[in-house]
Every structure is written in C-alpha cells, then in structure tokens.
mmCIF file with all atom_site columns, C-alpha atoms in Angstrom:
data_model
loop_
_atom_site.group_PDB
_atom_site.id
_atom_site.type_symbol
_atom_site.label_atom_id
_atom_site.label_alt_id
_atom_site.label_comp_id
_atom_site.label_asym_id
_atom_site.label_entity_id
_atom_site.label_seq_id
_atom_site.pdbx_PDB_ins_code
_atom_site.Cartn_x
_atom_site.Cartn_y
_atom_site.Cartn_z
_atom_site.occupancy
_atom_site.B_iso_or_equiv
_atom_site.pdbx_formal_charge
_atom_site.auth_seq_id
_atom_site.auth_comp_id
_atom_site.auth_asym_id
_atom_site.auth_atom_id
_atom_site.pdbx_PDB_model_num
ATOM 1   C CA . MET A 1 1   ? 171.299 -140.481 94.242  1.00 0.00 ? 1   MET A CA 1
ATOM 2   C CA . HIS A 1 2   ? 171.510 -144.187 94.510  1.00 0.00 ? 2   HIS A CA 1
ATOM 3   C CA . VAL A 1 3   ? 170.018 -145.896 97.588  1.00 0.00 ? 3   VAL A CA 1
ATOM 4   C CA . HIS A 1 4   ? 170.914 -149.499 98.035  1.00 0.00 ? 4   HIS A CA 1
ATOM 5   C CA . ARG A 1 5   ? 167.891 -151.791 98.112  1.00 0.00 ? 5   ARG A CA 1
ATOM 6   C CA . PHE A 1 6   ? 168.650 -152.964 101.687 1.00 0.00 ? 6   PHE A CA 1
ATOM 7   C CA . GLU A 1 7   ? 168.823 -149.345 102.870 1.00 0.00 ? 7   GLU A CA 1
ATOM 8   C CA . ARG A 1 8   ? 165.498 -148.721 101.133 1.00 0.00 ? 8   ARG A CA 1
ATOM 9   C CA . LEU A 1 9   ? 164.040 -151.823 102.783 1.00 0.00 ? 9   LEU A CA 1
ATOM 10  C CA . TRP A 1 10  ? 165.169 -150.701 106.255 1.00 0.00 ? 10  TRP A CA 1
ATOM 11  C CA . LEU A 1 11  ? 163.886 -147.176 105.623 1.00 0.00 ? 11  LEU A CA 1
ATOM 12  C CA . VAL A 1 12  ? 160.450 -148.516 104.664 1.00 0.00 ? 12  VAL A CA 1
ATOM 13  C CA . ALA A 1 13  ? 160.449 -150.882 107.670 1.00 0.00 ? 13  ALA A CA 1
ATOM 14  C CA . ALA A 1 14  ? 161.373 -148.033 110.048 1.00 0.00 ? 14  ALA A CA 1
ATOM 15  C CA . LEU A 1 15  ? 158.649 -145.776 108.615 1.00 0.00 ? 15  LEU A CA 1
ATOM 16  C CA . ALA A 1 16  ? 156.105 -148.600 108.896 1.00 0.00 ? 16  ALA A CA 1
ATOM 17  C CA . MET A 1 17  ? 157.057 -149.142 112.547 1.00 0.00 ? 17  MET A CA 1
ATOM 18  C CA . ILE A 1 18  ? 156.692 -145.408 113.277 1.00 0.00 ? 18  ILE A CA 1
ATOM 19  C CA . VAL A 1 19  ? 153.246 -145.344 111.639 1.00 0.00 ? 19  VAL A CA 1
ATOM 20  C CA . LEU A 1 20  ? 152.261 -148.492 113.566 1.00 0.00 ? 20  LEU A CA 1
ATOM 21  C CA . PHE A 1 21  ? 153.446 -146.941 116.856 1.00 0.00 ? 21  PHE A CA 1
ATOM 22  C CA . ILE A 1 22  ? 151.540 -143.699 116.274 1.00 0.00 ? 22  ILE A CA 1
ATOM 23  C CA . GLY A 1 23  ? 148.460 -145.680 115.227 1.00 0.00 ? 23  GLY A CA 1
ATOM 24  C CA . THR A 1 24  ? 148.626 -147.821 118.369 1.00 0.00 ? 24  THR A CA 1
ATOM 25  C CA . VAL A 1 25  ? 148.942 -144.783 120.646 1.00 0.00 ? 25  VAL A CA 1
ATOM 26  C CA . THR A 1 26  ? 146.111 -143.012 118.834 1.00 0.00 ? 26  THR A CA 1
ATOM 27  C CA . TYR A 1 27  ? 143.859 -146.072 119.080 1.00 0.00 ? 27  TYR A CA 1
ATOM 28  C CA . GLY A 1 28  ? 144.639 -146.419 122.807 1.00 0.00 ? 28  GLY A CA 1
ATOM 29  C CA . ALA A 1 29  ? 143.808 -142.780 123.486 1.00 0.00 ? 29  ALA A CA 1
ATOM 30  C CA . VAL A 1 30  ? 140.718 -142.475 121.270 1.00 0.00 ? 30  VAL A CA 1
ATOM 31  C CA . GLY A 1 31  ? 139.356 -145.922 120.417 1.00 0.00 ? 31  GLY A CA 1
ATOM 32  C CA . ALA A 1 32  ? 139.982 -147.876 123.597 1.00 0.00 ? 32  ALA A CA 1
ATOM 33  C CA . GLY A 1 33  ? 139.393 -144.898 125.872 1.00 0.00 ? 33  GLY A CA 1
ATOM 34  C CA . TYR A 1 34  ? 142.588 -145.069 127.906 1.00 0.00 ? 34  TYR A CA 1
ATOM 35  C CA . GLY A 1 35  ? 143.363 -141.816 129.587 1.00 0.00 ? 35  GLY A CA 1
ATOM 36  C CA . MET A 1 36  ? 145.521 -140.168 132.132 1.00 0.00 ? 36  MET A CA 1
ATOM 37  C CA . VAL A 1 37  ? 144.463 -139.525 135.696 1.00 0.00 ? 37  VAL A CA 1
ATOM 38  C CA . ASP A 1 38  ? 142.736 -136.185 135.874 1.00 0.00 ? 38  ASP A CA 1
ATOM 39  C CA . ASP A 1 39  ? 140.717 -134.282 138.420 1.00 0.00 ? 39  ASP A CA 1
ATOM 40  C CA . THR A 1 40  ? 137.334 -135.884 137.598 1.00 0.00 ? 40  THR A CA 1
ATOM 41  C CA . GLY A 1 41  ? 137.636 -137.925 140.809 1.00 0.00 ? 41  GLY A CA 1
ATOM 42  C CA . GLY A 1 42  ? 138.174 -134.715 142.730 1.00 0.00 ? 42  GLY A CA 1
ATOM 43  C CA . GLN A 1 43  ? 141.081 -133.020 144.341 1.00 0.00 ? 43  GLN A CA 1
ATOM 44  C CA . VAL A 1 44  ? 142.276 -133.394 147.917 1.00 0.00 ? 44  VAL A CA 1
ATOM 45  C CA . ASP A 1 45  ? 144.853 -131.843 150.169 1.00 0.00 ? 45  ASP A CA 1
ATOM 46  C CA . PRO A 1 46  ? 147.819 -134.183 149.678 1.00 0.00 ? 46  PRO A CA 1
ATOM 47  C CA . THR A 1 47  ? 149.023 -133.627 153.234 1.00 0.00 ? 47  THR A CA 1
ATOM 48  C CA . ASP A 1 48  ? 145.652 -134.682 154.704 1.00 0.00 ? 48  ASP A CA 1
ATOM 49  C CA . ALA A 1 49  ? 143.428 -136.361 152.141 1.00 0.00 ? 49  ALA A CA 1
ATOM 50  C CA . THR A 1 50  ? 140.701 -137.208 154.644 1.00 0.00 ? 50  THR A CA 1
ATOM 51  C CA . ALA A 1 51  ? 140.175 -133.516 155.448 1.00 0.00 ? 51  ALA A CA 1
ATOM 52  C CA . SER A 1 52  ? 138.722 -133.031 151.961 1.00 0.00 ? 52  SER A CA 1
ATOM 53  C CA . GLU A 1 53  ? 135.026 -133.488 151.169 1.00 0.00 ? 53  GLU A CA 1
ATOM 54  C CA . ASN A 1 54  ? 135.565 -136.020 148.388 1.00 0.00 ? 54  ASN A CA 1
ATOM 55  C CA . PHE A 1 55  ? 137.789 -138.466 150.257 1.00 0.00 ? 55  PHE A CA 1
ATOM 56  C CA . ARG A 1 56  ? 136.876 -140.431 153.378 1.00 0.00 ? 56  ARG A CA 1
ATOM 57  C CA . GLU A 1 57  ? 138.921 -142.308 155.936 1.00 0.00 ? 57  GLU A CA 1
ATOM 58  C CA . PRO A 1 58  ? 140.477 -145.239 154.059 1.00 0.00 ? 58  PRO A CA 1
ATOM 59  C CA . GLY A 1 59  ? 138.228 -148.299 154.110 1.00 0.00 ? 59  GLY A CA 1
ATOM 60  C CA . VAL A 1 60  ? 135.121 -149.921 152.634 1.00 0.00 ? 60  VAL A CA 1
ATOM 61  C CA . TYR A 1 61  ? 131.808 -148.032 152.585 1.00 0.00 ? 61  TYR A CA 1
ATOM 62  C CA . ASN A 1 62  ? 128.299 -148.828 151.377 1.00 0.00 ? 62  ASN A CA 1
ATOM 63  C CA . GLY A 1 63  ? 127.662 -147.252 148.009 1.00 0.00 ? 63  GLY A CA 1
ATOM 64  C CA . SER A 1 64  ? 124.672 -145.343 146.749 1.00 0.00 ? 64  SER A CA 1
ATOM 65  C CA . GLU A 1 65  ? 122.831 -148.548 145.756 1.00 0.00 ? 65  GLU A CA 1
ATOM 66  C CA . PRO A 1 66  ? 122.508 -152.017 147.299 1.00 0.00 ? 66  PRO A CA 1
ATOM 67  C CA . GLY A 1 67  ? 125.385 -154.206 146.159 1.00 0.00 ? 67  GLY A CA 1
ATOM 68  C CA . HIS A 1 68  ? 127.601 -151.206 145.437 1.00 0.00 ? 68  HIS A CA 1
ATOM 69  C CA . TYR A 1 69  ? 130.592 -150.449 147.634 1.00 0.00 ? 69  TYR A CA 1
ATOM 70  C CA . ASP A 1 70  ? 133.063 -147.567 147.713 1.00 0.00 ? 70  ASP A CA 1
ATOM 71  C CA . VAL A 1 71  ? 136.620 -148.374 148.732 1.00 0.00 ? 71  VAL A CA 1
ATOM 72  C CA . TYR A 1 72  ? 138.865 -145.467 149.708 1.00 0.00 ? 72  TYR A CA 1
ATOM 73  C CA . ILE A 1 73  ? 142.553 -146.334 149.449 1.00 0.00 ? 73  ILE A CA 1
ATOM 74  C CA . GLU A 1 74  ? 145.479 -144.165 150.432 1.00 0.00 ? 74  GLU A CA 1
ATOM 75  C CA . ALA A 1 75  ? 148.838 -145.007 148.864 1.00 0.00 ? 75  ALA A CA 1
ATOM 76  C CA . LYS A 1 76  ? 151.934 -143.892 150.683 1.00 0.00 ? 76  LYS A CA 1
ATOM 77  C CA . GLN A 1 77  ? 155.504 -145.036 151.003 1.00 0.00 ? 77  GLN A CA 1
ATOM 78  C CA . PHE A 1 78  ? 155.430 -148.091 150.964 1.00 0.00 ? 78  PHE A CA 1
ATOM 79  C CA . LEU A 1 79  ? 151.958 -149.380 151.661 1.00 0.00 ? 79  LEU A CA 1
ATOM 80  C CA . PHE A 1 80  ? 148.293 -149.245 150.749 1.00 0.00 ? 80  PHE A CA 1
ATOM 81  C CA . VAL A 1 81  ? 145.822 -148.275 153.489 1.00 0.00 ? 81  VAL A CA 1
ATOM 82  C CA . PRO A 1 82  ? 143.869 -150.546 153.653 1.00 0.00 ? 82  PRO A CA 1
ATOM 83  C CA . GLY A 1 83  ? 145.360 -153.424 151.754 1.00 0.00 ? 83  GLY A CA 1
ATOM 84  C CA . THR A 1 84  ? 148.889 -153.949 153.029 1.00 0.00 ? 84  THR A CA 1
ATOM 85  C CA . SER A 1 85  ? 148.456 -154.863 156.689 1.00 0.00 ? 85  SER A CA 1
ATOM 86  C CA . ASP A 1 86  ? 144.785 -155.815 156.394 1.00 0.00 ? 86  ASP A CA 1
ATOM 87  C CA . PRO A 1 87  ? 143.331 -157.050 153.108 1.00 0.00 ? 87  PRO A CA 1
ATOM 88  C CA . VAL A 1 88  ? 140.532 -155.143 151.447 1.00 0.00 ? 88  VAL A CA 1
ATOM 89  C CA . ARG A 1 89  ? 137.430 -157.357 151.700 1.00 0.00 ? 89  ARG A CA 1
ATOM 90  C CA . VAL A 1 90  ? 134.435 -156.947 149.420 1.00 0.00 ? 90  VAL A CA 1
ATOM 91  C CA . PRO A 1 91  ? 131.573 -159.357 148.660 1.00 0.00 ? 91  PRO A CA 1
ATOM 92  C CA . ALA A 1 92  ? 131.231 -161.249 145.390 1.00 0.00 ? 92  ALA A CA 1
ATOM 93  C CA . ASN A 1 93  ? 128.483 -160.187 142.982 1.00 0.00 ? 93  ASN A CA 1
ATOM 94  C CA . SER A 1 94  ? 129.040 -156.555 143.850 1.00 0.00 ? 94  SER A CA 1
ATOM 95  C CA . THR A 1 95  ? 130.090 -153.378 142.125 1.00 0.00 ? 95  THR A CA 1
ATOM 96  C CA . VAL A 1 96  ? 133.071 -151.682 143.708 1.00 0.00 ? 96  VAL A CA 1
ATOM 97  C CA . THR A 1 97  ? 134.325 -148.160 143.085 1.00 0.00 ? 97  THR A CA 1
ATOM 98  C CA . PHE A 1 98  ? 137.904 -147.607 144.175 1.00 0.00 ? 98  PHE A CA 1
ATOM 99  C CA . HIS A 1 99  ? 138.876 -144.056 145.145 1.00 0.00 ? 99  HIS A CA 1
ATOM 100 C CA . VAL A 1 100 ? 142.675 -143.917 145.240 1.00 0.00 ? 100 VAL A CA 1
ATOM 101 C CA . THR A 1 101 ? 144.964 -141.078 146.212 1.00 0.00 ? 101 THR A CA 1
ATOM 102 C CA . SER A 1 102 ? 148.532 -140.613 147.357 1.00 0.00 ? 102 SER A CA 1
ATOM 103 C CA . THR A 1 103 ? 149.806 -138.538 150.238 1.00 0.00 ? 103 THR A CA 1
ATOM 104 C CA . ASP A 1 104 ? 153.451 -138.325 149.258 1.00 0.00 ? 104 ASP A CA 1
ATOM 105 C CA . VAL A 1 105 ? 154.720 -139.262 145.788 1.00 0.00 ? 105 VAL A CA 1
ATOM 106 C CA . VAL A 1 106 ? 153.246 -140.753 142.635 1.00 0.00 ? 106 VAL A CA 1
ATOM 107 C CA . HIS A 1 107 ? 152.294 -144.401 143.118 1.00 0.00 ? 107 HIS A CA 1
ATOM 108 C CA . GLY A 1 108 ? 150.603 -146.978 140.960 1.00 0.00 ? 108 GLY A CA 1
ATOM 109 C CA . PHE A 1 109 ? 147.529 -148.974 141.944 1.00 0.00 ? 109 PHE A CA 1
ATOM 110 C CA . GLU A 1 110 ? 147.053 -152.229 140.121 1.00 0.00 ? 110 GLU A CA 1
ATOM 111 C CA . VAL A 1 111 ? 144.828 -155.151 141.046 1.00 0.00 ? 111 VAL A CA 1
ATOM 112 C CA . VAL A 1 112 ? 146.727 -158.073 139.598 1.00 0.00 ? 112 VAL A CA 1
ATOM 113 C CA . GLY A 1 113 ? 144.699 -160.264 137.281 1.00 0.00 ? 113 GLY A CA 1
ATOM 114 C CA . THR A 1 114 ? 142.129 -157.557 136.478 1.00 0.00 ? 114 THR A CA 1
ATOM 115 C CA . ASN A 1 115 ? 142.093 -154.485 134.274 1.00 0.00 ? 115 ASN A CA 1
ATOM 116 C CA . ILE A 1 116 ? 142.232 -152.164 137.303 1.00 0.00 ? 116 ILE A CA 1
ATOM 117 C CA . ASN A 1 117 ? 145.332 -150.070 136.859 1.00 0.00 ? 117 ASN A CA 1
ATOM 118 C CA . THR A 1 118 ? 145.649 -146.395 137.688 1.00 0.00 ? 118 THR A CA 1
ATOM 119 C CA . MET A 1 119 ? 148.074 -143.866 139.032 1.00 0.00 ? 119 MET A CA 1
ATOM 120 C CA . ALA A 1 120 ? 147.789 -142.435 142.531 1.00 0.00 ? 120 ALA A CA 1
ATOM 121 C CA . VAL A 1 121 ? 148.812 -138.808 142.228 1.00 0.00 ? 121 VAL A CA 1
ATOM 122 C CA . PRO A 1 122 ? 149.186 -136.576 145.299 1.00 0.00 ? 122 PRO A CA 1
ATOM 123 C CA . GLY A 1 123 ? 146.289 -134.141 145.423 1.00 0.00 ? 123 GLY A CA 1
ATOM 124 C CA . GLN A 1 124 ? 144.070 -136.049 142.991 1.00 0.00 ? 124 GLN A CA 1
ATOM 125 C CA . VAL A 1 125 ? 141.589 -138.885 143.468 1.00 0.00 ? 125 VAL A CA 1
ATOM 126 C CA . ALA A 1 126 ? 141.513 -141.586 140.792 1.00 0.00 ? 126 ALA A CA 1
ATOM 127 C CA . THR A 1 127 ? 138.250 -143.520 140.596 1.00 0.00 ? 127 THR A CA 1
ATOM 128 C CA . VAL A 1 128 ? 137.824 -146.935 139.032 1.00 0.00 ? 128 VAL A CA 1
ATOM 129 C CA . THR A 1 129 ? 134.590 -148.959 139.066 1.00 0.00 ? 129 THR A CA 1
ATOM 130 C CA . VAL A 1 130 ? 134.568 -152.711 138.571 1.00 0.00 ? 130 VAL A CA 1
ATOM 131 C CA . GLU A 1 131 ? 132.245 -155.662 139.153 1.00 0.00 ? 131 GLU A CA 1
ATOM 132 C CA . PHE A 1 132 ? 133.424 -158.733 141.035 1.00 0.00 ? 132 PHE A CA 1
ATOM 133 C CA . ASP A 1 133 ? 131.295 -161.777 140.192 1.00 0.00 ? 133 ASP A CA 1
ATOM 134 C CA . GLU A 1 134 ? 133.257 -164.621 141.761 1.00 0.00 ? 134 GLU A CA 1
ATOM 135 C CA . PRO A 1 135 ? 135.117 -165.008 145.063 1.00 0.00 ? 135 PRO A CA 1
ATOM 136 C CA . ASP A 1 136 ? 138.851 -164.731 144.570 1.00 0.00 ? 136 ASP A CA 1
ATOM 137 C CA . GLU A 1 137 ? 141.997 -163.226 146.000 1.00 0.00 ? 137 GLU A CA 1
ATOM 138 C CA . TYR A 1 138 ? 143.949 -160.568 144.163 1.00 0.00 ? 138 TYR A CA 1
ATOM 139 C CA . GLY A 1 139 ? 147.236 -158.866 144.795 1.00 0.00 ? 139 GLY A CA 1
ATOM 140 C CA . LEU A 1 140 ? 147.628 -155.100 144.962 1.00 0.00 ? 140 LEU A CA 1
ATOM 141 C CA . VAL A 1 141 ? 150.863 -153.727 143.584 1.00 0.00 ? 141 VAL A CA 1
ATOM 142 C CA . CYS A 1 142 ? 152.432 -150.366 143.001 1.00 0.00 ? 142 CYS A CA 1
ATOM 143 C CA . ASN A 1 143 ? 153.609 -150.171 139.421 1.00 0.00 ? 143 ASN A CA 1
ATOM 144 C CA . GLU A 1 144 ? 155.211 -146.723 139.590 1.00 0.00 ? 144 GLU A CA 1
ATOM 145 C CA . TYR A 1 145 ? 158.665 -146.497 141.073 1.00 0.00 ? 145 TYR A CA 1
ATOM 146 C CA . CYS A 1 146 ? 158.086 -144.622 144.325 1.00 0.00 ? 146 CYS A CA 1
ATOM 147 C CA . GLY A 1 147 ? 161.326 -144.969 146.225 1.00 0.00 ? 147 GLY A CA 1
ATOM 148 C CA . SER A 1 148 ? 163.811 -147.392 147.695 1.00 0.00 ? 148 SER A CA 1
ATOM 149 C CA . GLY A 1 149 ? 161.088 -149.594 149.232 1.00 0.00 ? 149 GLY A CA 1
ATOM 150 C CA . HIS A 1 150 ? 158.979 -149.721 146.091 1.00 0.00 ? 150 HIS A CA 1
ATOM 151 C CA . HIS A 1 151 ? 159.519 -153.456 145.669 1.00 0.00 ? 151 HIS A CA 1
ATOM 152 C CA . THR A 1 152 ? 157.846 -154.088 149.045 1.00 0.00 ? 152 THR A CA 1
ATOM 153 C CA . MET A 1 153 ? 154.706 -152.054 148.305 1.00 0.00 ? 153 MET A CA 1
ATOM 154 C CA . ALA A 1 154 ? 151.986 -154.640 147.942 1.00 0.00 ? 154 ALA A CA 1
ATOM 155 C CA . GLY A 1 155 ? 148.668 -155.634 149.429 1.00 0.00 ? 155 GLY A CA 1
ATOM 156 C CA . SER A 1 156 ? 145.714 -157.894 148.859 1.00 0.00 ? 156 SER A CA 1
ATOM 157 C CA . LEU A 1 157 ? 142.065 -157.759 147.907 1.00 0.00 ? 157 LEU A CA 1
ATOM 158 C CA . HIS A 1 158 ? 139.767 -160.581 148.992 1.00 0.00 ? 158 HIS A CA 1
ATOM 159 C CA . VAL A 1 159 ? 136.475 -161.024 147.181 1.00 0.00 ? 159 VAL A CA 1
ATOM 160 C CA . VAL A 1 160 ? 134.531 -163.258 149.535 1.00 0.00 ? 160 VAL A CA 1
ATOM 161 C CA . PRO A 1 161 ? 131.195 -165.030 149.062 1.00 0.00 ? 161 PRO A CA 1
ATOM 162 C CA . ALA A 1 162 ? 128.345 -162.702 149.951 1.00 0.00 ? 162 ALA A CA 1
ATOM 163 C CA . ALA A 1 163 ? 127.280 -164.999 152.816 1.00 0.00 ? 163 ALA A CA 1
ATOM 164 C CA . GLN A 1 164 ? 130.744 -164.669 154.383 1.00 0.00 ? 164 GLN A CA 1
ATOM 165 C CA . PHE A 1 165 ? 130.899 -160.903 154.057 1.00 0.00 ? 165 PHE A CA 1
ATOM 166 C CA . ASN A 1 166 ? 130.329 -159.235 157.378 1.00 0.00 ? 166 ASN A CA 1
ATOM 167 C CA . GLN A 1 167 ? 128.549 -155.898 157.127 1.00 0.00 ? 167 GLN A CA 1
ATOM 168 C CA . THR A 1 168 ? 130.427 -154.769 160.234 1.00 0.00 ? 168 THR A CA 1
ATOM 169 C CA . GLU A 1 169 ? 133.509 -154.524 158.020 1.00 0.00 ? 169 GLU A CA 1
ATOM 170 C CA . VAL A 1 170 ? 131.807 -151.637 156.219 1.00 0.00 ? 170 VAL A CA 1
ATOM 171 C CA . ASN A 1 171 ? 132.397 -148.193 157.668 1.00 0.00 ? 171 ASN A CA 1
#
C-alpha cells in the first residue's frame, strides 16, 4: 500500500499531537499536582451549608495560628457571600484558607491574578490556602457557567495593610 509522503507527514504530526496532549494531561495530574475537587474539605448539606459542622456562616474568621485566617464563601446564583456586595477583606502578610461551597449549582471560584481557582460543588467544601504578602485588590469570578446571570457573578477581595485591618471584621 502506498501512502503519499504528505499523508505520512500529517499522520506523524497527528500522532505527535496526541502523545503531547496525553503527556500534558498526565503531567498536570501527576507532576504538577492538579486535581479535582473531592471531599477532603468535607461535605455539607447543600440546602443549608451552615448547618454542617465543617462550614461556618460565610465570612472571615481567625485561623488556628496568629496571622492565619479562614474565609468561608458560599457561591450561589449569581453571587459570592461575602464578596459580591461586600468585599472580602484580609490583612497583608497573612495566610488565608478559603473554604468554598455552593448551595445550588456548580460554580467556579477564581481569584483573578493569583493561582486560586477551584470549583464550588453543591455538598462539598473546596479548600485552598494561599499567602498574601502585599496589599492589593483582586477580582472574584465564577468560571463555570452557572445560569443566565453567570456573566454578572463577580466579587472582590481586598488585601489591606495589616495596620488598616480591623479585627472587628473577623467573626
């Protein structure tokens, strides 16, 4: 059987692209440590997340150590609580663990300009820990299509200088 050299070239190129794709996915899953949301953050009742032991009223809480804060965020159509109407405020030079869940459909939780990006799945709590060294303002966006108002689902995160952070903002 005769295969034209251009057909052979395209066949080799297509096979190389498939191998590259599989290699990239394998590296992302094993080497870089990317993973799917699972139940390591705990499970909650999706109809009332705050009734569960491992999820508090949405807001900012003192963490287990000085300089560590826990932020509980509830995603629902089409807002983040807190974040959309009132920005999430945390001090600079702190470690923040976000606990994110959804009460209705699958949402995304991304802090624009950082590597914080997770899914908010009803009934599961996704946890992400990050350090904020400098004061800055970040946007919060949903990056999973969640309904007709998806494009309006946004919020903000303000990392303020430690001297300007008011401890009364912590629950």
